[in-house]
XYZ file of C-alpha atoms in Angstrom:
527
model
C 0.000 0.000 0.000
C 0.912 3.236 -0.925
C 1.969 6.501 1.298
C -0.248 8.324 -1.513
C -3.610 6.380 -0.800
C -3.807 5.357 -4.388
C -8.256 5.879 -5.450
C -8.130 4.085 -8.470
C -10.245 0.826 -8.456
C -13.646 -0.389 -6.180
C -16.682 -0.738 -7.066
C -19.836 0.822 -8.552
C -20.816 3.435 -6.113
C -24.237 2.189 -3.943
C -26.807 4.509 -3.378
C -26.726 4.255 0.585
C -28.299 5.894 3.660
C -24.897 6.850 4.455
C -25.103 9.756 2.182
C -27.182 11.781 4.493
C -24.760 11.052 7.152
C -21.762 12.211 5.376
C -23.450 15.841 3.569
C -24.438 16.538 7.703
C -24.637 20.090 8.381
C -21.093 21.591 9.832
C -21.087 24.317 12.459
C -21.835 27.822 11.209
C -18.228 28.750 11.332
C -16.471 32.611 11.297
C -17.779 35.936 12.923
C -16.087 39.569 12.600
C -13.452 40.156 14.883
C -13.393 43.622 16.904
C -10.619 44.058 19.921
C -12.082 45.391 23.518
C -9.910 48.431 23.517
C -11.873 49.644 20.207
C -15.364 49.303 21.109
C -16.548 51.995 23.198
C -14.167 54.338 20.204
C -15.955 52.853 17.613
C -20.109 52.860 19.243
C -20.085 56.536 19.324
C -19.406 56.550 15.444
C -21.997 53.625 14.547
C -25.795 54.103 13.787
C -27.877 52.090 15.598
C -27.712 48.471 13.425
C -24.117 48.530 13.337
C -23.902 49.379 16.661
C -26.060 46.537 17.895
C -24.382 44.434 16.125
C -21.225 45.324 17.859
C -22.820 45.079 20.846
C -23.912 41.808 20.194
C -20.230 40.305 19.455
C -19.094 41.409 22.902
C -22.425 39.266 24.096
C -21.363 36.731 22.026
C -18.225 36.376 23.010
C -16.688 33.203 25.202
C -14.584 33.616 27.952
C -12.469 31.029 29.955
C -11.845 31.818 33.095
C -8.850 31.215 35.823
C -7.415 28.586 33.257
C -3.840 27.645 31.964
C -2.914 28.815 28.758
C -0.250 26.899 26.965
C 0.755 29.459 24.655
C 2.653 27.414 22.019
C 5.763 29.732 22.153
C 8.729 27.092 23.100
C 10.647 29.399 25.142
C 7.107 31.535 26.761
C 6.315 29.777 30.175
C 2.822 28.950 30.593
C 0.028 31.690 31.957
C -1.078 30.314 34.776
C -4.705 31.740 36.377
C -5.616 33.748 33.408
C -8.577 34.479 31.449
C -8.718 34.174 27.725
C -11.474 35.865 25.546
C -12.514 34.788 22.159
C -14.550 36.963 19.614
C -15.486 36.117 16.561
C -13.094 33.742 14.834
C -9.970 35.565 17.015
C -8.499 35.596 20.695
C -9.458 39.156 21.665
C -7.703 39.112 25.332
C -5.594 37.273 27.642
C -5.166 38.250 30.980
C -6.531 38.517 34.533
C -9.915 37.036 34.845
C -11.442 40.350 36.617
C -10.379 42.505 34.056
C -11.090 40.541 30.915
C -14.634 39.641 32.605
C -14.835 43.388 32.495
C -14.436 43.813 29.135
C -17.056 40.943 28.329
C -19.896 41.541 30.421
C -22.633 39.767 28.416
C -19.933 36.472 27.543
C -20.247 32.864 27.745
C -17.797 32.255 30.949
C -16.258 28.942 30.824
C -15.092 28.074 34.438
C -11.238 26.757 32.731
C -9.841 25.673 36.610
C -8.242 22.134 36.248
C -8.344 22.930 32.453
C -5.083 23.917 30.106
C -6.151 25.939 26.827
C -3.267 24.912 24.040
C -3.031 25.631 20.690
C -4.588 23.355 17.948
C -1.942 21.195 16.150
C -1.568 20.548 12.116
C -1.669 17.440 10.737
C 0.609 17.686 7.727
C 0.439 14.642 6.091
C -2.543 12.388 6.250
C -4.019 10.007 3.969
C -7.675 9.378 5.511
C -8.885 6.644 3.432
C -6.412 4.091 4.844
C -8.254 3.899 7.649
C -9.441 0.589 6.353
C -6.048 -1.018 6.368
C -6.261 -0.371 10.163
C -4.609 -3.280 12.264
C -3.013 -4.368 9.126
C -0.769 -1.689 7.517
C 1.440 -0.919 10.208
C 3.472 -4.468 10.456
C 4.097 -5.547 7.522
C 6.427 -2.602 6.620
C 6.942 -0.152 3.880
C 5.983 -0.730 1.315
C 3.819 -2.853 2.630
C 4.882 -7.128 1.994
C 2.186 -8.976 2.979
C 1.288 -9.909 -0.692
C -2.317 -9.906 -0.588
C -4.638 -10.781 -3.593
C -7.071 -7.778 -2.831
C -6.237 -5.087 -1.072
C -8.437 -3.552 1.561
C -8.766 -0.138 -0.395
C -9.590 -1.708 -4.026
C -13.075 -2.679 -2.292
C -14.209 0.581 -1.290
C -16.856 2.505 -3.493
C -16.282 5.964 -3.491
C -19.001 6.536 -0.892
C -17.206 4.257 1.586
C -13.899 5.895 0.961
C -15.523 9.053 2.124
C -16.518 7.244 4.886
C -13.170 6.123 6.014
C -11.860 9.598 5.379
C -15.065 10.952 7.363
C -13.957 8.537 10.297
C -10.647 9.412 10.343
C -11.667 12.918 10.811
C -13.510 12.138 14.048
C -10.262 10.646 15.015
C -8.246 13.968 13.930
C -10.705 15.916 16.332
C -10.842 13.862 19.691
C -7.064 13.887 19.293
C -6.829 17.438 18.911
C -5.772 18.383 15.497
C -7.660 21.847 14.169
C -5.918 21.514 10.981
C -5.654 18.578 8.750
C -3.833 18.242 5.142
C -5.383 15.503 3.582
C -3.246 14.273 0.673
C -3.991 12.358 -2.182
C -5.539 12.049 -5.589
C -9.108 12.377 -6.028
C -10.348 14.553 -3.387
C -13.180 16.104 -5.143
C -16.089 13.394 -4.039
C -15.454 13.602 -0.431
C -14.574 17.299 -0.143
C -17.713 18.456 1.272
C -18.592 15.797 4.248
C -14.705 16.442 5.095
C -15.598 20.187 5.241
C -18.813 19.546 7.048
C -16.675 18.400 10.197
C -15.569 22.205 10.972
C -11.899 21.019 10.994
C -9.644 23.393 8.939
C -8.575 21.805 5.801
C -5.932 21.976 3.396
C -6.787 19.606 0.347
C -3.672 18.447 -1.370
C -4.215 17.212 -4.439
C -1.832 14.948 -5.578
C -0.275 13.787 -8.767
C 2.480 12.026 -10.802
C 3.017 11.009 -14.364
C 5.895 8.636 -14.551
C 4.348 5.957 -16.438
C 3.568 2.636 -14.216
C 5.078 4.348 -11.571
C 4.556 3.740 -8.038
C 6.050 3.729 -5.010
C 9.565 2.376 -4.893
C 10.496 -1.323 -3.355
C 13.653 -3.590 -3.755
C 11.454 -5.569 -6.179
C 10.382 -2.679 -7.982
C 13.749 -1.073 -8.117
C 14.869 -4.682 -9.396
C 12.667 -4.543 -12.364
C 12.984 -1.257 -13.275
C 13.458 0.330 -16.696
C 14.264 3.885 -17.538
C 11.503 6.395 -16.289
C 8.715 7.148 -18.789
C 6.391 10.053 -18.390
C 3.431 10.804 -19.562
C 2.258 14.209 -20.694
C -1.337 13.234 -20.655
C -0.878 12.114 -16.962
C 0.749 15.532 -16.198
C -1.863 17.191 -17.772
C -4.727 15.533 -16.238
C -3.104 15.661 -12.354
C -3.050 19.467 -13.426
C -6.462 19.473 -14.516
C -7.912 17.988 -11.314
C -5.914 20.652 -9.124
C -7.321 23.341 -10.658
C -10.679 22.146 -11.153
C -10.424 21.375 -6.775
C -9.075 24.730 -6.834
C -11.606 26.443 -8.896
C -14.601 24.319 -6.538
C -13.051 24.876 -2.684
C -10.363 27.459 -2.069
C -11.439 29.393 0.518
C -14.236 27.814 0.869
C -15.842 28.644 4.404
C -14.060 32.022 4.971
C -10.792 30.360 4.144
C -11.160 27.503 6.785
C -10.248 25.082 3.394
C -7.290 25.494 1.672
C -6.318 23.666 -1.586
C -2.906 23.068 -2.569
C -0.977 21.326 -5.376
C 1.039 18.401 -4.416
C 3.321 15.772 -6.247
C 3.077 12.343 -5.126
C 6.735 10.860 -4.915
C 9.834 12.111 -6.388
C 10.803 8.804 -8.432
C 7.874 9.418 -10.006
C 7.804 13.245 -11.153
C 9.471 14.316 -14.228
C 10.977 17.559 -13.827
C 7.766 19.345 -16.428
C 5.559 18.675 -13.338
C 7.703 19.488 -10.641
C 7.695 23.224 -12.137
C 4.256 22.927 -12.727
C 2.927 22.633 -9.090
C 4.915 25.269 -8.209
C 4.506 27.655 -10.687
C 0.737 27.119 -9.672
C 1.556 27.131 -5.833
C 3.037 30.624 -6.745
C 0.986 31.867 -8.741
C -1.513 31.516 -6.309
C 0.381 32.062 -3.459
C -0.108 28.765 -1.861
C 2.366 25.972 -0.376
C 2.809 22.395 -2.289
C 4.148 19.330 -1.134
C 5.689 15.971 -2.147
C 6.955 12.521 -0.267
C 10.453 12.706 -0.040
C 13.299 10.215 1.123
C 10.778 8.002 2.345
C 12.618 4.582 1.244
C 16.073 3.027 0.073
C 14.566 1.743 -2.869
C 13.505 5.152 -3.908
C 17.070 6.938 -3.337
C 18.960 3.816 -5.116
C 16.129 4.534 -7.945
C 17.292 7.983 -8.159
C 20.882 7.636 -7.860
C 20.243 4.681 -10.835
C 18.333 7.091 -13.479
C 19.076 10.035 -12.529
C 22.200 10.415 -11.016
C 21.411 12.583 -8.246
C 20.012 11.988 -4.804
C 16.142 12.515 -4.390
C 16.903 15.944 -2.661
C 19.320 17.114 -5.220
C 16.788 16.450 -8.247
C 14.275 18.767 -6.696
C 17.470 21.051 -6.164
C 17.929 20.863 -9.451
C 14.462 21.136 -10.938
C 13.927 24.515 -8.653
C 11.167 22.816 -6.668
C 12.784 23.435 -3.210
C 11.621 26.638 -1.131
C 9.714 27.966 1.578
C 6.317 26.726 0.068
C 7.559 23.397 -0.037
C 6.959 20.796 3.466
C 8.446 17.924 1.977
C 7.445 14.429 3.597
C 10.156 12.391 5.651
C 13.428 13.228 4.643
C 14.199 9.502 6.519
C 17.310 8.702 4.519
C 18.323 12.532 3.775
C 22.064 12.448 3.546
C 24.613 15.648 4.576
C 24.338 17.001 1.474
C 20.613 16.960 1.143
C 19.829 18.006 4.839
C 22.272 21.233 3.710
C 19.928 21.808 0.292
C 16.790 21.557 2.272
C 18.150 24.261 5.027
C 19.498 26.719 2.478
C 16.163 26.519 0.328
C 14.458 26.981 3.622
C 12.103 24.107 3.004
C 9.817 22.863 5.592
C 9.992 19.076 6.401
C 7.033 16.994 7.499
C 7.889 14.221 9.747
C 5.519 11.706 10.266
C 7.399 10.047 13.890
C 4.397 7.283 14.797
C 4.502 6.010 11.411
C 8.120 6.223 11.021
C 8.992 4.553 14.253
C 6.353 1.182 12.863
C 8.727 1.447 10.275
C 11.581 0.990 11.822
C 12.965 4.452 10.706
C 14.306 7.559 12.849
C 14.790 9.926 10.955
C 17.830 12.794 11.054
C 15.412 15.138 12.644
C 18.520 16.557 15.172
C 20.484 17.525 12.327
C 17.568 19.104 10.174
C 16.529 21.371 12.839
C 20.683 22.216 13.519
C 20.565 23.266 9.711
C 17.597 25.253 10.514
C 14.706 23.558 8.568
C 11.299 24.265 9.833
C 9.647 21.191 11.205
C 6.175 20.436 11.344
C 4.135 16.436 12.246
C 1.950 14.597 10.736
C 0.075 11.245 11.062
C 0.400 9.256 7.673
C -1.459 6.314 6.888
C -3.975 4.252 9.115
C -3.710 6.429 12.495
C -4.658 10.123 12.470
C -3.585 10.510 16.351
C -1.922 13.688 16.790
C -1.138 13.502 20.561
C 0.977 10.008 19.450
C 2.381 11.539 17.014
C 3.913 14.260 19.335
C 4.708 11.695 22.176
C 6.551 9.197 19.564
C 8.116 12.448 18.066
C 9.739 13.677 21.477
C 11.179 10.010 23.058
C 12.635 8.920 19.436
C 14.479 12.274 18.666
C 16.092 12.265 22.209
C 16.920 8.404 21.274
C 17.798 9.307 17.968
C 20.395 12.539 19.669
C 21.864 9.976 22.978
C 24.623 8.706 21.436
C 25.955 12.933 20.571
C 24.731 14.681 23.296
C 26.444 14.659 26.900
C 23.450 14.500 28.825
C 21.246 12.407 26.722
C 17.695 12.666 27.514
C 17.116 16.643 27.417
C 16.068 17.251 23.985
C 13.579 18.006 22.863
C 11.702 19.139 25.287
C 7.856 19.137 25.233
C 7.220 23.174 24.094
C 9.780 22.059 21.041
C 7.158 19.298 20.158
C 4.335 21.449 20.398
C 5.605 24.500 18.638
C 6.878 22.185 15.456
C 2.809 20.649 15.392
C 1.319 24.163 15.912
C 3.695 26.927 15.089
C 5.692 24.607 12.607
C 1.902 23.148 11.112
C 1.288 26.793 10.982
C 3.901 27.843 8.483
C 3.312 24.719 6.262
C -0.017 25.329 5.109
C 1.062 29.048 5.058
C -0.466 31.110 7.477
C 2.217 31.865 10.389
C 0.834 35.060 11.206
C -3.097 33.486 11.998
C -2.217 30.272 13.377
C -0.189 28.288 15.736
C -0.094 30.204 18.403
C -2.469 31.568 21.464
C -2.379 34.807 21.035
C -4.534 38.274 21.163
C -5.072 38.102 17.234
C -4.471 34.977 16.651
C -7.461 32.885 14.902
C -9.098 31.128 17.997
C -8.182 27.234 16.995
C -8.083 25.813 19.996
C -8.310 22.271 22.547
C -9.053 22.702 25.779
C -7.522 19.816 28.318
C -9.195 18.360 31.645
C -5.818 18.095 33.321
C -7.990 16.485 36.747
C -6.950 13.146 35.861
C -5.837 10.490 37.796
C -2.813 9.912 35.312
C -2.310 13.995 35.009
C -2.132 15.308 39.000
C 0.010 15.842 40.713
C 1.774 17.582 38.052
C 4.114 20.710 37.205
C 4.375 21.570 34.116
C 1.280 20.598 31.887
C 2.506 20.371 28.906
C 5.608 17.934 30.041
C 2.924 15.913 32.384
C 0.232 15.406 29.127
C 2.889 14.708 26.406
C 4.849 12.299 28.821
C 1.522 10.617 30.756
C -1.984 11.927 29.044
C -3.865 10.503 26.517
C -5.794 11.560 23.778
C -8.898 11.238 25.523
C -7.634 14.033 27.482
C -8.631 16.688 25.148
C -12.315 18.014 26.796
C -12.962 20.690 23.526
C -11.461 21.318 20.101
C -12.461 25.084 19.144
C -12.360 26.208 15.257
C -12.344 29.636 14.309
C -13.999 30.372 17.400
C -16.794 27.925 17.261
C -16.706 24.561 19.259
C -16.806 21.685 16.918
C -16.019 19.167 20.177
C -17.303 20.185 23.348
C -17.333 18.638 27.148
C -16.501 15.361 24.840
C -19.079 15.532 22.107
C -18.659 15.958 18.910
C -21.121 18.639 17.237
C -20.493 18.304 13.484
C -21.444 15.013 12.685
C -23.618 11.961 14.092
C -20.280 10.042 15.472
C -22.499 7.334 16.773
C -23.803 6.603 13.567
C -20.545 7.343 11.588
C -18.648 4.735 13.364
C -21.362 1.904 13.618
C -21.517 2.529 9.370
C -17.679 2.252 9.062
C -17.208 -0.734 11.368
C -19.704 -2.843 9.006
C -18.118 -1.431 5.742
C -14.844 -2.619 8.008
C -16.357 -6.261 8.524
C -17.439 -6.569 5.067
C -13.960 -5.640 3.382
C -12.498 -7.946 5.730
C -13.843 -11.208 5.228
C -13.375 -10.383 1.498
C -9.978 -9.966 2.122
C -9.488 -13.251 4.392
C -11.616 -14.332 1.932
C -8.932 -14.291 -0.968
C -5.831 -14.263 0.910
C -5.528 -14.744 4.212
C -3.658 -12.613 6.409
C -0.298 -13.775 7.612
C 1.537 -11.213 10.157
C 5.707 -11.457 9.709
C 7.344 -14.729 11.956
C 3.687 -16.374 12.180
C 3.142 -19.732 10.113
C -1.073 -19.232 10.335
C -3.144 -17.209 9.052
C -4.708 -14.410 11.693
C -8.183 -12.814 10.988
């Protein structure tokens, strides 16, 4: 299977119930934004609509009160017994709880004792639909060699692929991720129950147009001939981008995003490598691309092309600030040095990494000065494991150099690379990442009274090293819940998950069905 989620194959779509359950109505996202210090300026000037409707967004507002606020700055301890305001889609005040009750006389107050406020993290790097390979995927390595006759994903109509993305979503929030990048081809049918779920989106649409290319094994790379591409491929990947483009850029106030993305280096002639970014600039968006993410794929490269994966998109100008590339796991001296200078941004997907038995040179990419952000991958869309996995295998990955192994990184470093570092990915530095007056309000909100959490000092160090995901109370979207007190608002979870878990059964006993399932040093078949 495929780190691009490949949607080609299934069967004729079903006209199902599940339709209605997927097109569910999201939250009514987005309100103007107007700071406390300007209001009693700006009433005098309104007439009297305008000025109710000022009025209003002050009663509208929500404000937590004598709460924790994590701020997502690495080197900014946290604000302990402090109020923080939202308005609108923005943070309009942190500070005392007196005074910023003060300025919000008519709010919501959220009593936020025993709670931490952090900023939302970024998935970078997700491919929803492999949810179904779920319990499967993850040991049998990458690519994946458990030989099966049918894979898991060929048996999904396009309805049920929504589905698993939908699912996966729900798993994105109760996690809390605010931002997700889903990436892959064919993103167009499920774009609008993904939007529905009030998470901010970046849609990646992906493409490549070596011909018969795929991702690169040792068996692959064995019978390889001398790349092919195809302009009608090119073309057509193009198409597709623009026509997402065209349909959901900015749709919701600019809560979805859609960017152009390559799907793996061996398989990108250098024509649409300067395509997606030409369009990525000309439209001032960021791009993306799987990178370094096996040996077969660098010994591919080195074979036709005579360059290291790194140095071809060197060479083919496709490096630069737009650019998060995904995994940079075998990125050599040189590369790690093209990747800093370019200032490109590298995704790094630890859980998935670590199944695969890979750590990658993290240490020295953020020594060079790359940008990092996280993201989940295939199968899991777990954002707090992907932080947790990310901390304890970097300091692993750093114990044999440093002198007091065990230091780095530190918990803020994690967070600020999935918030801050999510933040400059998809573009938007200057909105996101952060919790501050401003800022877009995309935030989770922790119950730290748990028995695993107290006694504790710092919160962030005590969740990443013993919470859980279940931890996260309330996931907050441009200033609208779309979790709260544990529920989920968007979409009918209940009936979500009971709808994927038979699609799940189903595809299943197909698969058993054709080819039983065989996990590495067993001699029977597991179902």
């Amino acid at each position: 299977m495929s780190d691009s989620n490949d949607r080609s194959g299934g069967p004729t779509d079903q006209h199902l119930s599940r339709r209605q359950l997927l097109s569910g109505a999201g939250a009514a996202l987005g309100a103007a934004f107007l700071m406390p210090d300007q209001v009693s300026a700006r009433l005098s000037a309104l007439g009297s609509e305008e000025e109710n409707r000022a009025r209003q967004r002050l009663n509208d507002a929500i404000v937590f009160t004598n709460t924790t606020v994590v701020t997502g700055d690495a080197h900014r301890p946290p604000l302990v017994d402090v109020a923080l305001a939202v308005s609108g889609d923005r943070i309009a005040a942190i500070g005392p709880t007196d005074s910023v009750l003060a300025q919000y006389p008519g709010a919501e107050v959220i009593d936020g004792r025993n709670k931490a406020l952090l900023p939302g993290v970024m998935n970078c790097h997700a491919h929803l639909s492999a949810t179904i390979a779920r319990g499967f995927n993850e040991d049998f390595g990458f690519p994946n060699r458990a030989g099966l006759d049918v894979s898991p994903g060929s048996l999904l109509s396009t309805e049920e692929r929504t589905l698993m993305s939908v699912i996966a979503a729900v798993e994105s929030i109760r996690c809390g991720a605010t931002t997700v990048v889903q990436y892959t081809g064919g993103i167009a049918p499920e774009a609008e129950a993904l939007a529905n779920t009030g998470l901010r989106w970046v849609f990646a649409e992906a493409a490549n147009d070596r011909i018969d290319g795929t991702v690169m094994s040792p068996e692959r790379l064995a019978a390889s001939e001398t790349p092919r591409f195809s302009e009608s491929m090119r073309e057509a990947g193009m198409q597709r981008i623009q026509d997402l483009f065209s349909a959901w850029h900015g749709h919701d106030d600019g809560r979805v995003q859609v960017f152009p993305s390559v799907v793996h280096t061996e398989n990108a002639s250098p024509e649409l490598l300067q395509a997606v970014r030409a369009f990525a600039e000309e439209h001032d968006l960021g791009y993306t691309i799987h990178l370094n993410q096996t040996h077969a794929e660098v010994d591919y490269m080195l074979r036709y092309h005579g360059v290291r994966p790194t140095e071809y998109l060197y060479q083919h100008d496709f490096l630069g600030p737009r650019l998060f590339a995904a995994h940079a796991r075998y990125a050599d001296e040189r590369e790690i040095e093209l990747l800093a200078s370019t200032n490109t941004i590298v995704a790094h997907q630890a859980a998935m990494a670590a199944n695969r038995g890979v750590s990658p040179p993290i240490p020295a990419l953020r020594e060079a000065g790359c940008t990092i952000c996280l993201g989940t991958d295939n199968n899991n869309n777990d954002m707090f494991a992907v932080m947790k996995v990310a901390m304890l295998t970097e300091r692993i990955r750093r114990g044999g150099d440093d002198e007091h192994p065990g230091l780095l990184p530190q918990p803020e470093d994690i967070l600020q690379d999935a918030a801050l570092g999510g933040a400059h990915a998809i573009q938007q530095p200057d909105d996101l990442g952060l919790l501050e007056v401003g800022r877009k309000a995309d935030i989770i909100v922790l119950d730290t009274l748990k028995p695993h959490l107290v006694p504790h000092g710092r919160v962030l160090s005590v969740w990443l090293h013993n919470g859980q995901p279940s931890d996260v109370e309330s996931v907050m979207v441009d200033g609208e819940f779309i979790m709260r007190d544990h529920r989920v608002l968007t979409v009918d979870e209940e009936a979500i998950v009971a709808e994927a878990n038979s699609v799940g059964r189903r595809v299943w006993d197909e698969v058993q069905g054709a080819n039983p399932v065989t996990p590495p040093g067993r001699t029977m078949s597991w179902g």
